[in-house]
Tab-separated table of C-alpha atoms and ligand atoms in Angstrom:
chain	number	residue	atom	x	y	z
A	1	MET	CA	0.052	0.037	0.014
A	2	PRO	CA	1.632	3.336	-1.015
A	3	PHE	CA	2.019	5.852	1.856
A	4	VAL	CA	0.416	9.201	1.170
A	5	PRO	CA	0.494	11.729	3.964
A	6	LEU	CA	-2.154	14.294	4.644
A	7	GLU	CA	0.252	17.151	4.024
A	8	LYS	CA	3.073	16.848	1.624
A	9	GLY	CA	6.481	16.281	3.210
A	10	LYS	CA	5.010	15.880	6.719
A	11	VAL	CA	4.151	12.989	8.903
A	12	GLY	CA	2.106	13.051	12.107
A	13	MET	CA	2.691	9.935	13.975
A	14	TYR	CA	1.348	8.763	17.320
A	15	THR	CA	2.678	5.815	19.282
A	16	CYS	CA	1.105	4.411	22.424
A	17	GLY	CA	3.677	4.835	25.210
A	18	PRO	CA	4.486	3.008	28.444
A	19	THR	CA	2.371	2.371	31.426
A	20	VAL	CA	4.635	3.262	34.246
A	21	TYR	CA	3.989	1.007	37.026
A	22	ASN	CA	6.943	-1.351	36.300
A	23	TYR	CA	10.068	-1.525	34.182
A	24	ALA	CA	9.530	-1.948	30.414
A	25	HIS	CA	10.309	-5.575	29.444
A	26	ILE	CA	12.177	-6.366	26.340
A	27	GLY	CA	8.913	-7.296	24.510
A	28	ASN	CA	7.681	-3.742	25.062
A	29	LEU	CA	11.067	-2.505	23.835
A	30	ARG	CA	10.737	-4.460	20.697
A	31	THR	CA	7.648	-2.458	19.901
A	32	TYR	CA	9.427	0.902	20.642
A	33	LEU	CA	12.262	-0.201	18.452
A	34	PHE	CA	9.995	-1.038	15.588
A	35	GLU	CA	8.459	2.356	15.887
A	36	ASP	CA	11.887	3.962	15.842
A	37	PHE	CA	12.805	1.970	12.593
A	38	LEU	CA	9.630	3.316	11.151
A	39	ARG	CA	10.351	6.971	12.239
A	40	ARG	CA	13.840	6.784	10.950
A	41	THR	CA	12.830	5.369	7.676
A	42	LEU	CA	10.276	8.206	7.128
A	43	GLU	CA	12.867	10.744	8.051
A	44	TYR	CA	15.468	9.091	5.669
A	45	ALA	CA	12.788	9.246	2.918
A	46	GLY	CA	12.687	13.014	3.550
A	47	TYR	CA	9.711	13.532	5.695
A	48	ASN	CA	9.508	15.886	8.649
A	49	VAL	CA	8.060	13.582	11.303
A	50	GLN	CA	6.107	14.972	14.264
A	51	HIS	CA	6.235	11.989	16.612
A	52	VAL	CA	3.959	12.038	19.678
A	53	MET	CA	4.058	9.488	22.515
A	54	ASN	CA	1.968	9.394	25.682
A	55	VAL	CA	3.025	8.147	29.096
A	56	THR	CA	0.213	6.359	30.919
A	57	ASP	CA	0.875	7.574	34.490
A	58	VAL	CA	-2.799	7.174	35.653
A	59	GLY	CA	-2.304	3.702	37.004
A	60	HIS	CA	-5.648	2.096	36.666
A	61	LEU	CA	-7.380	0.182	33.990
A	62	THR	CA	-4.820	-0.875	31.552
A	63	ASP	CA	-6.754	-4.173	31.439
A	64	ASP	CA	-8.881	-4.766	28.274
A	65	GLY	CA	-12.084	-4.790	30.046
A	66	ASP	CA	-11.904	-1.726	32.325
A	67	THR	CA	-11.234	-4.264	35.064
A	68	GLY	CA	-8.259	-5.604	36.908
A	69	GLU	CA	-6.391	-4.091	39.892
A	70	ASP	CA	-4.706	-0.715	39.964
A	71	LYS	CA	-1.160	-1.480	39.238
A	72	ILE	CA	0.335	1.823	40.472
A	73	ILE	CA	-1.566	1.631	43.697
A	74	LYS	CA	-0.445	-1.981	44.308
A	75	SER	CA	3.204	-0.947	43.673
A	76	SER	CA	2.634	2.015	46.018
A	77	ARG	CA	1.378	-0.274	48.750
A	78	GLU	CA	4.286	-2.694	48.238
A	79	THR	CA	7.028	0.005	48.210
A	80	GLY	CA	5.638	2.550	50.499
A	81	ARG	CA	6.223	5.295	47.924
A	82	SER	CA	3.622	7.708	46.502
A	83	VAL	CA	1.773	6.939	43.294
A	84	TRP	CA	3.455	10.038	41.695
A	85	ASP	CA	6.877	8.981	42.797
A	86	ILE	CA	6.446	5.587	41.356
A	87	ALA	CA	5.154	6.773	38.034
A	88	GLN	CA	8.142	9.224	37.831
A	89	MET	CA	10.725	6.587	38.697
A	90	TYR	CA	9.487	4.071	35.930
A	91	THR	CA	9.160	7.009	33.518
A	92	ASP	CA	12.846	7.838	34.082
A	93	ALA	CA	13.767	4.132	33.813
A	94	PHE	CA	11.828	3.974	30.562
A	95	PHE	CA	13.676	6.870	28.939
A	96	ARG	CA	16.995	5.572	30.180
A	97	ASP	CA	16.205	2.348	28.284
A	98	ILE	CA	15.091	4.279	25.090
A	99	ASP	CA	18.363	6.253	25.085
A	100	ARG	CA	20.498	3.191	25.482
A	101	LEU	CA	18.791	1.465	22.604
A	102	ASN	CA	19.446	4.628	20.509
A	103	ILE	CA	15.717	5.126	19.989
A	104	LYS	CA	15.047	8.746	19.039
A	105	ARG	CA	13.091	10.613	21.715
A	106	PRO	CA	9.637	11.556	20.407
A	107	THR	CA	9.131	15.103	19.351
A	108	ILE	CA	6.462	15.470	22.073
A	109	VAL	CA	6.080	13.190	25.117
A	110	CYS	CA	2.775	13.797	26.966
A	111	LYS	CA	1.720	12.578	30.204
A	112	ALA	CA	-1.870	11.530	30.777
A	113	THR	CA	-2.053	13.303	34.129
A	114	ASP	CA	-1.206	16.684	32.488
A	115	HIS	CA	-4.076	16.377	30.002
A	116	ILE	CA	-7.148	15.756	32.135
A	117	PRO	CA	-8.895	18.979	30.978
A	118	GLU	CA	-8.509	17.760	27.300
A	119	MET	CA	-9.939	14.364	28.202
A	120	ILE	CA	-12.947	15.981	29.982
A	121	GLU	CA	-13.497	18.207	26.939
A	122	LEU	CA	-13.612	15.092	24.747
A	123	VAL	CA	-16.111	13.345	26.847
A	124	LYS	CA	-18.222	16.531	26.791
A	125	ARG	CA	-18.245	16.545	22.996
A	126	LEU	CA	-19.220	12.961	22.958
A	127	GLU	CA	-21.916	13.770	25.427
A	128	GLU	CA	-23.108	16.608	23.245
A	129	ARG	CA	-23.427	14.332	20.219
A	130	GLY	CA	-25.299	11.659	22.037
A	131	TYR	CA	-22.794	8.927	22.288
A	132	THR	CA	-22.593	8.557	26.072
A	133	TYR	CA	-24.750	7.405	29.022
A	134	GLU	CA	-24.357	7.479	32.685
A	135	ALA	CA	-24.788	4.354	34.735
A	136	GLY	CA	-23.675	3.546	38.284
A	137	GLY	CA	-21.844	6.856	38.553
A	138	ASN	CA	-19.719	6.203	35.545
A	139	ILE	CA	-19.852	7.741	32.014
A	140	TYR	CA	-19.923	4.985	29.239
A	141	PHE	CA	-19.424	5.132	25.426
A	142	SER	CA	-22.294	3.572	23.661
A	143	ILE	CA	-20.914	1.438	20.768
A	144	ASP	CA	-24.452	0.860	19.428
A	145	LYS	CA	-24.570	4.479	18.545
A	146	PHE	CA	-21.382	4.004	16.335
A	147	PRO	CA	-22.122	1.644	13.531
A	148	ASP	CA	-18.472	1.476	12.400
A	149	TYR	CA	-17.425	0.074	15.815
A	150	GLY	CA	-14.788	-2.588	15.380
A	151	LYS	CA	-13.814	-1.833	11.779
A	152	LEU	CA	-9.987	-1.875	12.483
A	153	ALA	CA	-10.019	-5.342	13.932
A	154	GLN	CA	-12.869	-6.492	11.581
A	155	LEU	CA	-14.557	-7.683	14.812
A	156	ASP	CA	-17.629	-9.747	14.456
A	157	LEU	CA	-19.432	-8.572	17.568
A	158	ARG	CA	-21.791	-11.519	17.595
A	159	ASP	CA	-18.797	-13.859	18.043
A	160	LEU	CA	-17.352	-12.067	21.036
A	161	LYS	CA	-18.561	-13.166	24.269
A	162	ALA	CA	-17.424	-10.507	26.625
A	163	GLY	CA	-18.439	-12.426	29.712
A	164	ALA	CA	-16.408	-15.357	28.797
A	165	ARG	CA	-13.061	-13.566	29.258
A	166	ILE	CA	-13.758	-10.478	31.264
A	167	GLU	CA	-15.845	-9.622	34.223
A	168	VAL	CA	-19.241	-8.227	33.010
A	169	ASP	CA	-20.024	-4.758	34.186
A	170	THR	CA	-23.752	-4.888	34.708
A	171	ASN	CA	-23.953	-1.083	34.158
A	172	LYS	CA	-23.120	-1.564	30.456
A	173	ARG	CA	-25.790	-1.634	27.835
A	174	ASN	CA	-23.650	-3.417	25.433
A	175	PRO	CA	-20.706	-5.609	26.807
A	176	HIS	CA	-18.354	-3.670	24.479
A	177	ASP	CA	-19.275	-0.321	25.772
A	178	PHE	CA	-16.394	1.215	27.697
A	179	VAL	CA	-15.879	3.762	30.389
A	180	LEU	CA	-14.980	7.326	29.522
A	181	TRP	CA	-15.133	8.676	32.966
A	182	PHE	CA	-15.060	6.806	36.285
A	183	THR	CA	-16.523	8.292	39.498
A	184	ARG	CA	-17.177	4.969	41.267
A	185	SER	CA	-13.814	3.388	41.740
A	186	LYS	CA	-13.741	-0.203	42.395
A	187	PHE	CA	-10.305	0.414	43.788
A	188	GLU	CA	-10.090	1.680	47.389
A	189	HIS	CA	-7.771	4.499	48.219
A	190	GLN	CA	-7.662	5.918	44.772
A	191	ALA	CA	-4.990	8.560	44.981
A	192	MET	CA	-5.335	10.198	41.559
A	193	LEU	CA	-8.753	11.871	41.283
A	194	TRP	CA	-9.904	15.047	39.450
A	195	ASP	CA	-13.165	17.175	39.442
A	196	SER	CA	-15.309	16.813	36.334
A	197	PRO	CA	-18.903	17.671	35.291
A	198	TRP	CA	-19.855	14.197	36.198
A	199	GLY	CA	-18.234	14.074	39.625
A	200	ARG	CA	-14.754	13.631	41.119
A	201	GLY	CA	-13.012	10.708	39.429
A	202	TYR	CA	-10.609	9.742	36.733
A	203	PRO	CA	-10.545	9.041	33.014
A	204	GLY	CA	-10.928	5.700	31.318
A	205	TRP	CA	-7.667	4.449	29.798
A	206	HIS	CA	-8.580	4.755	26.034
A	207	LEU	CA	-9.464	8.363	26.344
A	208	GLU	CA	-5.928	9.678	26.897
A	209	CYS	CA	-4.579	8.585	23.597
A	210	SER	CA	-7.366	10.070	21.664
A	211	ALA	CA	-7.269	13.408	23.568
A	212	MET	CA	-3.481	13.868	23.353
A	213	SER	CA	-2.988	12.738	19.754
A	214	MET	CA	-5.586	15.192	18.574
A	215	LYS	CA	-4.363	17.902	20.753
A	216	TYR	CA	-0.783	17.672	19.111
A	217	LEU	CA	-1.437	16.130	15.673
A	218	GLY	CA	-4.997	17.448	14.820
A	219	GLU	CA	-8.319	15.820	14.376
A	220	GLN	CA	-7.000	13.596	11.560
A	221	PHE	CA	-3.435	12.428	11.133
A	222	ASP	CA	-1.220	10.014	9.381
A	223	ILE	CA	0.098	7.097	11.451
A	224	HIS	CA	-0.826	5.419	14.731
A	225	CYS	CA	1.236	2.550	16.013
A	226	GLY	CA	1.279	0.112	18.918
A	227	GLY	CA	1.696	-3.491	19.796
A	228	ILE	CA	-0.700	-6.036	18.156
A	229	ASP	CA	-2.584	-6.637	21.418
A	230	HIS	CA	-4.016	-3.130	21.133
A	231	ILE	CA	-5.978	-3.866	17.878
A	232	PRO	CA	-9.249	-5.420	19.316
A	233	VAL	CA	-9.826	-3.136	22.369
A	234	HIS	CA	-7.630	-0.106	22.942
A	235	HIS	CA	-7.253	0.974	19.269
A	236	THR	CA	-10.819	0.004	18.430
A	237	ASN	CA	-12.092	2.240	21.208
A	238	GLU	CA	-9.754	4.968	20.420
A	239	ILE	CA	-11.097	5.157	16.842
A	240	ALA	CA	-14.831	4.960	17.962
A	241	GLN	CA	-14.534	7.848	20.478
A	242	SER	CA	-12.299	10.071	18.245
A	243	GLU	CA	-14.456	9.627	15.109
A	244	ALA	CA	-17.612	9.905	17.043
A	245	ALA	CA	-16.475	13.136	18.767
A	246	THR	CA	-15.265	14.905	15.527
A	247	GLY	CA	-17.619	13.393	13.000
A	248	LYS	CA	-14.475	12.911	10.837
A	249	SER	CA	-13.419	9.645	9.244
A	250	PRO	CA	-10.830	8.159	9.035
A	251	TRP	CA	-9.305	9.558	12.158
A	252	VAL	CA	-6.042	7.858	11.288
A	253	ARG	CA	-4.910	7.043	7.775
A	254	TYR	CA	-2.346	4.223	8.563
A	255	TRP	CA	-2.182	1.808	11.395
A	256	LEU	CA	0.888	-0.248	12.018
A	257	HIS	CA	1.106	-2.866	14.674
A	258	GLY	CA	4.168	-4.734	15.904
A	259	GLU	CA	3.912	-8.537	16.658
A	260	PHE	CA	5.092	-9.954	19.932
A	261	LEU	CA	8.399	-10.891	21.272
A	262	VAL	CA	7.866	-14.451	22.510
A	263	ILE	CA	9.872	-16.544	24.927
A	264	ASP	CA	9.413	-20.201	25.213
A	265	ARG	CA	6.448	-19.811	22.950
A	266	GLU	CA	4.691	-17.486	25.367
A	267	LYS	CA	4.175	-13.771	24.839
A	268	MET	CA	6.323	-11.756	27.235
A	269	SER	CA	4.075	-9.754	29.508
A	270	LYS	CA	4.270	-7.538	32.582
A	271	SER	CA	2.124	-9.750	34.570
A	272	LYS	CA	3.508	-13.098	33.763
A	273	GLY	CA	6.922	-14.767	34.262
A	274	GLY	CA	9.765	-14.685	31.712
A	275	PHE	CA	9.991	-10.985	32.334
A	276	LEU	CA	13.285	-9.734	31.064
A	277	THR	CA	14.497	-6.129	31.249
A	278	LEU	CA	17.242	-4.309	29.362
A	279	ASP	CA	19.180	-4.096	32.615
A	280	ARG	CA	19.135	-7.828	32.888
A	281	LEU	CA	20.658	-8.086	29.329
A	282	VAL	CA	23.426	-5.704	30.280
A	283	GLU	CA	24.051	-7.743	33.578
A	284	GLU	CA	24.518	-10.681	31.207
A	285	GLY	CA	27.224	-8.888	29.325
A	286	PHE	CA	25.210	-7.622	26.357
A	287	ASP	CA	25.215	-4.145	24.968
A	288	PRO	CA	21.807	-2.643	24.485
A	289	LEU	CA	22.593	-2.257	20.786
A	290	ASP	CA	22.918	-6.121	20.546
A	291	TYR	CA	19.191	-6.194	21.373
A	292	ARG	CA	18.588	-3.518	18.667
A	293	TYR	CA	20.459	-5.593	16.230
A	294	PHE	CA	18.518	-8.687	17.198
A	295	CYS	CA	15.328	-6.811	16.578
A	296	LEU	CA	16.362	-5.503	13.167
A	297	GLY	CA	16.717	-9.136	12.233
A	298	GLY	CA	12.984	-9.907	12.537
A	299	HIS	CA	10.222	-8.384	10.518
A	300	TYR	CA	7.816	-6.231	12.682
A	301	ARG	CA	4.853	-8.179	11.644
A	302	SER	CA	6.231	-11.562	12.565
A	303	GLN	CA	6.671	-12.909	16.099
A	304	LEU	CA	10.250	-12.848	17.239
A	305	GLN	CA	11.385	-15.769	19.455
A	306	PHE	CA	13.843	-14.480	22.120
A	307	SER	CA	16.522	-16.732	23.447
A	308	PHE	CA	20.019	-15.838	24.877
A	309	ASP	CA	21.587	-17.920	22.198
A	310	ALA	CA	19.897	-15.865	19.487
A	311	LEU	CA	20.966	-12.715	21.230
A	312	LYS	CA	24.576	-13.949	21.407
A	313	ALA	CA	24.466	-14.551	17.694
A	314	ALA	CA	23.289	-10.956	17.239
A	315	GLN	CA	26.081	-9.697	19.551
A	316	SER	CA	28.897	-11.417	17.560
A	317	ALA	CA	27.408	-10.249	14.302
A	318	ARG	CA	27.243	-6.624	15.669
A	319	ARG	CA	30.837	-6.793	17.171
A	320	SER	CA	32.119	-8.237	13.787
A	321	LEU	CA	30.573	-5.298	11.986
A	322	TRP	CA	32.016	-2.838	14.520
A	323	ASP	CA	35.458	-4.509	14.270
A	324	ARG	CA	35.614	-4.300	10.435
A	325	ILE	CA	34.237	-0.748	10.252
A	326	SER	CA	36.570	0.649	12.938
A	327	GLN	CA	39.607	-0.344	10.848
A	328	TRP	CA	38.474	1.402	7.687
A	329	ASN	CA	39.904	4.458	6.137
A	330	ARG	CA	37.277	7.192	6.966
A	331	GLU	CA	37.843	9.581	4.090
A	332	GLU	CA	34.299	10.911	3.557
A	333	ASN	CA	34.907	13.459	0.847
A	334	LEU	CA	34.741	11.173	-2.155
A	335	ALA	CA	35.139	12.503	-5.721
A	336	SER	CA	32.788	9.577	-6.955
A	337	MET	CA	31.094	6.476	-5.748
A	338	HIS	CA	31.366	3.033	-7.425
A	339	PRO	CA	28.047	2.273	-9.230
A	340	LYS	CA	27.532	-0.742	-7.014
A	341	GLY	CA	27.353	1.695	-4.070
A	342	ASN	CA	24.470	3.503	-5.558
A	343	GLN	CA	22.839	0.217	-6.388
A	344	TYR	CA	23.061	-0.933	-2.751
A	345	ILE	CA	21.450	2.262	-1.538
A	346	ALA	CA	18.610	1.913	-3.924
A	347	GLN	CA	18.112	-1.630	-2.736
A	348	PHE	CA	18.188	-0.536	0.867
A	349	ARG	CA	15.614	2.158	0.250
A	350	GLN	CA	13.427	-0.302	-1.611
A	351	HIS	CA	13.570	-2.870	1.188
A	352	LEU	CA	12.660	-0.230	3.770
A	353	ALA	CA	9.826	1.068	1.494
A	354	ASN	CA	8.543	-2.423	1.276
A	355	ASP	CA	6.684	-2.569	4.590
A	356	LEU	CA	9.798	-1.807	6.632
A	357	ASN	CA	11.780	-4.970	5.657
A	358	THR	CA	14.606	-4.494	8.204
A	359	PRO	CA	15.983	-8.022	7.861
A	360	GLN	CA	16.680	-7.204	4.202
A	361	ALA	CA	17.987	-3.854	4.985
A	362	LEU	CA	20.512	-5.409	7.455
A	363	ALA	CA	21.517	-7.883	4.642
A	364	ASP	CA	22.152	-4.838	2.334
A	365	LEU	CA	24.493	-3.519	4.973
A	366	TRP	CA	26.390	-6.670	5.255
A	367	ALA	CA	26.622	-6.934	1.371
A	368	VAL	CA	28.256	-3.520	1.417
A	369	VAL	CA	30.689	-4.438	4.151
A	370	LYS	CA	31.758	-7.464	2.442
A	371	ASP	CA	31.935	-6.283	-1.168
A	372	PRO	CA	35.527	-6.497	-2.393
A	373	ASP	CA	34.824	-4.015	-5.383
A	374	LEU	CA	34.178	-1.150	-2.912
A	375	SER	CA	36.918	0.903	-1.272
A	376	GLU	CA	36.947	1.284	2.421
A	377	SER	CA	36.039	4.881	2.120
A	378	GLU	CA	33.198	4.057	-0.075
A	379	LYS	CA	31.956	1.463	2.341
A	380	PHE	CA	32.251	3.861	5.270
A	381	VAL	CA	30.097	6.369	3.432
A	382	LEU	CA	27.421	3.847	2.498
A	383	VAL	CA	27.379	2.331	6.048
A	384	LYS	CA	26.980	5.819	7.570
A	385	GLU	CA	24.063	6.511	5.398
A	386	MET	CA	22.410	3.165	6.164
A	387	ASP	CA	23.043	3.659	9.891
A	388	GLN	CA	20.779	6.688	9.847
A	389	VAL	CA	17.980	4.128	9.872
A	390	LEU	CA	19.538	1.023	11.519
A	391	GLY	CA	20.684	3.243	14.393
A	392	LEU	CA	23.626	0.825	15.411
A	393	ARG	CA	26.166	3.668	15.871
A	394	LEU	CA	28.388	1.795	13.603
A	395	THR	CA	30.428	4.828	12.403
A	396	GLU	CA	30.559	6.881	15.616
A	397	GLN	CA	33.927	7.587	17.077
A	398	VAL	CA	34.234	7.259	20.759
A	399	THR	CA	35.329	10.741	21.785
A	400	GLU	CA	34.207	10.678	25.370
A	401	GLN	CA	37.082	11.126	27.970
A	402	LEU	CA	37.398	8.308	30.522
A	403	ASP	CA	38.037	8.843	34.148
A	404	PRO	CA	41.814	8.993	34.598
A	405	GLU	CA	41.726	6.117	37.052
A	406	LEU	CA	39.927	3.873	34.513
A	407	GLU	CA	42.227	5.069	31.811
A	408	SER	CA	45.206	3.901	33.821
A	409	LEU	CA	43.575	0.526	34.305
A	410	ILE	CA	43.244	0.060	30.576
A	411	LYS	CA	46.920	0.893	30.233
A	412	GLU	CA	47.858	-1.512	32.888
A	413	ARG	CA	45.848	-4.095	31.144
A	414	GLU	CA	47.620	-3.462	27.831
A	415	GLN	CA	50.874	-3.921	29.514
A	416	ALA	CA	49.718	-7.076	31.213
A	417	ARG	CA	48.655	-8.454	27.841
A	418	LYS	CA	52.127	-7.661	26.348
A	419	ASN	CA	53.642	-9.456	29.283
A	420	LYS	CA	51.260	-12.433	28.687
A	421	ASP	CA	49.877	-11.935	32.217
A	422	PHE	CA	46.429	-13.021	31.125
A	423	ALA	CA	45.194	-13.554	34.676
A	424	ARG	CA	45.761	-9.823	35.525
A	425	SER	CA	44.378	-8.870	32.197
A	426	ASP	CA	41.074	-10.694	32.665
A	427	GLU	CA	40.899	-9.382	36.281
A	428	ILE	CA	41.066	-5.824	34.987
A	429	ARG	CA	38.570	-6.460	32.228
A	430	ALA	CA	36.090	-7.781	34.893
A	431	LEU	CA	36.713	-4.859	37.093
A	432	LEU	CA	36.050	-2.380	34.384
A	433	LYS	CA	32.993	-4.269	33.358
A	434	SER	CA	31.589	-3.975	36.887
A	435	LYS	CA	32.142	-0.218	36.493
A	436	GLY	CA	30.077	-0.272	33.209
A	437	ILE	CA	33.102	-0.136	30.807
A	438	LEU	CA	33.294	-2.884	28.157
A	439	LEU	CA	36.669	-3.516	26.474
A	440	GLU	CA	36.921	-4.824	23.004
A	441	ASP	CA	40.292	-5.967	21.670
A	442	THR	CA	40.792	-5.134	18.016
A	443	PRO	CA	43.832	-5.495	15.784
A	444	LYS	CA	44.239	-1.678	16.183
A	445	GLY	CA	44.345	-1.795	19.874
A	446	THR	CA	41.821	-2.000	22.791
A	447	ARG	CA	38.705	0.090	22.548
A	448	TRP	CA	36.332	0.848	25.380
A	449	LYS	CA	32.668	1.477	25.548
A	450	ARG	CA	30.149	2.383	28.183
A	451	VAL	CA	27.512	-0.210	28.918
A	452	PHE	CA	25.555	1.552	31.642
B	501	AMP	P1	2.378	-1.332	28.066
B	501	AMP	O1	3.492	-0.533	28.660
B	501	AMP	O2	2.042	-2.547	28.790
B	501	AMP	O3	1.183	-0.438	27.757
B	501	AMP	O4	2.984	-1.812	26.667
B	501	AMP	C1	3.797	-1.003	25.811
B	501	AMP	C2	3.865	-1.523	24.452
B	501	AMP	O5	4.347	-2.838	24.359
B	501	AMP	C3	2.437	-1.554	23.828
B	501	AMP	O6	2.492	-1.053	22.487
B	501	AMP	C4	2.137	-3.136	23.763
B	501	AMP	O7	1.266	-3.588	22.733
B	501	AMP	C5	3.575	-3.689	23.480
B	501	AMP	N1	3.788	-5.060	24.059
B	501	AMP	C6	3.332	-5.723	25.188
B	501	AMP	N2	3.827	-6.935	25.262
B	501	AMP	C7	4.681	-7.215	24.118
B	501	AMP	C8	5.499	-8.261	23.746
B	501	AMP	N3	5.601	-9.436	24.371
B	501	AMP	N4	6.141	-8.036	22.506
B	501	AMP	C9	6.058	-6.885	21.829
B	501	AMP	N5	5.364	-5.828	22.245
B	501	AMP	C10	4.671	-5.955	23.323
B	502	ZN	ZN1	-2.949	4.248	23.192
């Protein structure tokens, strides 16, 4: 399907962001990586991308059926910290992960708790247009008033037995109706409450993404992304309430959803076991960019099977790239480019344009690296261009200064290696690793890298 934006040369892109009651797991991070590949591809194609992402810091109701326990309150009870502190702590941790994976920060990051007035405004609009009803103290969206309900997921509503999977809310006229505004919390000690025309309470989860995306991108925009689990409920409800409120359709021109990261054939999830964080991968000796490389190797619409062995393979592939590239001549002012170089770039662009085929794009990069007909400088220029999208920091020079104490340890290790004192050399390597410095021995000497 060709991509045609609403406004020439510009793209408005919204991605559902994290729910900050826990660390992001590497499954969540796969989705953010896919969105970064997409954004970088659009920018590489010359678009000016306005990328908006929300942070769900209202802790309740991330469960599909407006049920479930309040995760932030649970975390607050367990740790003795305030709900606001917890949300801030996990927001900071999230952005630390994003930076380490070399994911570009969104143009606008917006917190749900900073946009309650916009959400209330949206509910008012829906109320004026007759899409809402009040029951049991809560305000619901009535899907029967919106004949297009479920069009994204092509849901056959007759087949969906809401009660089979989720607790039935007896206030609902239709089991797929959803809450826009809660005043009757089923959770005790609700810490985050706001005044509204319907009473003191808090918004339904789906509301924030509609309110914030329209505030920053307009009532209709180009791209909306998220994980595949969001199709049947969250995105379906976002579409219903946005299109009902504005009367404009389609609200979003292109939807892209990332498939799951799976471990032992099970989807990685916040509530189940098999929960791996980026910190854990670093503890195991991986660089966050090894995980980025691993994710590039799978197409976003296919499930990706995680294992440490597969991650090790990605690590050695990335290191081998780094080792080769770091030895090349870096003359970037070339008088001409070998015709094969231009062909590689054309192919690379084509693969990305073909529904973001990152595995093929990675193969194009390898083809350049291995091509004996290209000079080192030509390869360097081509890799630098491709890395604008791949984001593996393949051509960046380490310019950061190290602490003198660490610098002298590296020198001592070099000397130990020369003296064939491998025990001391290994000891120093381990000591530096514990301080977040990873050493790589290359034919041109020892290089260091921060691993956080
Ligand atoms: P959450 O913080 O739970 O709202 O999830 C953040 C993002 O990660 C959403 O876009 C989810 O769809 C996505 N996600 C959740 N689990 C996985 C998984 N196992 N693999 C890939 N993406 C996931
Ligand atoms: Zn969302």
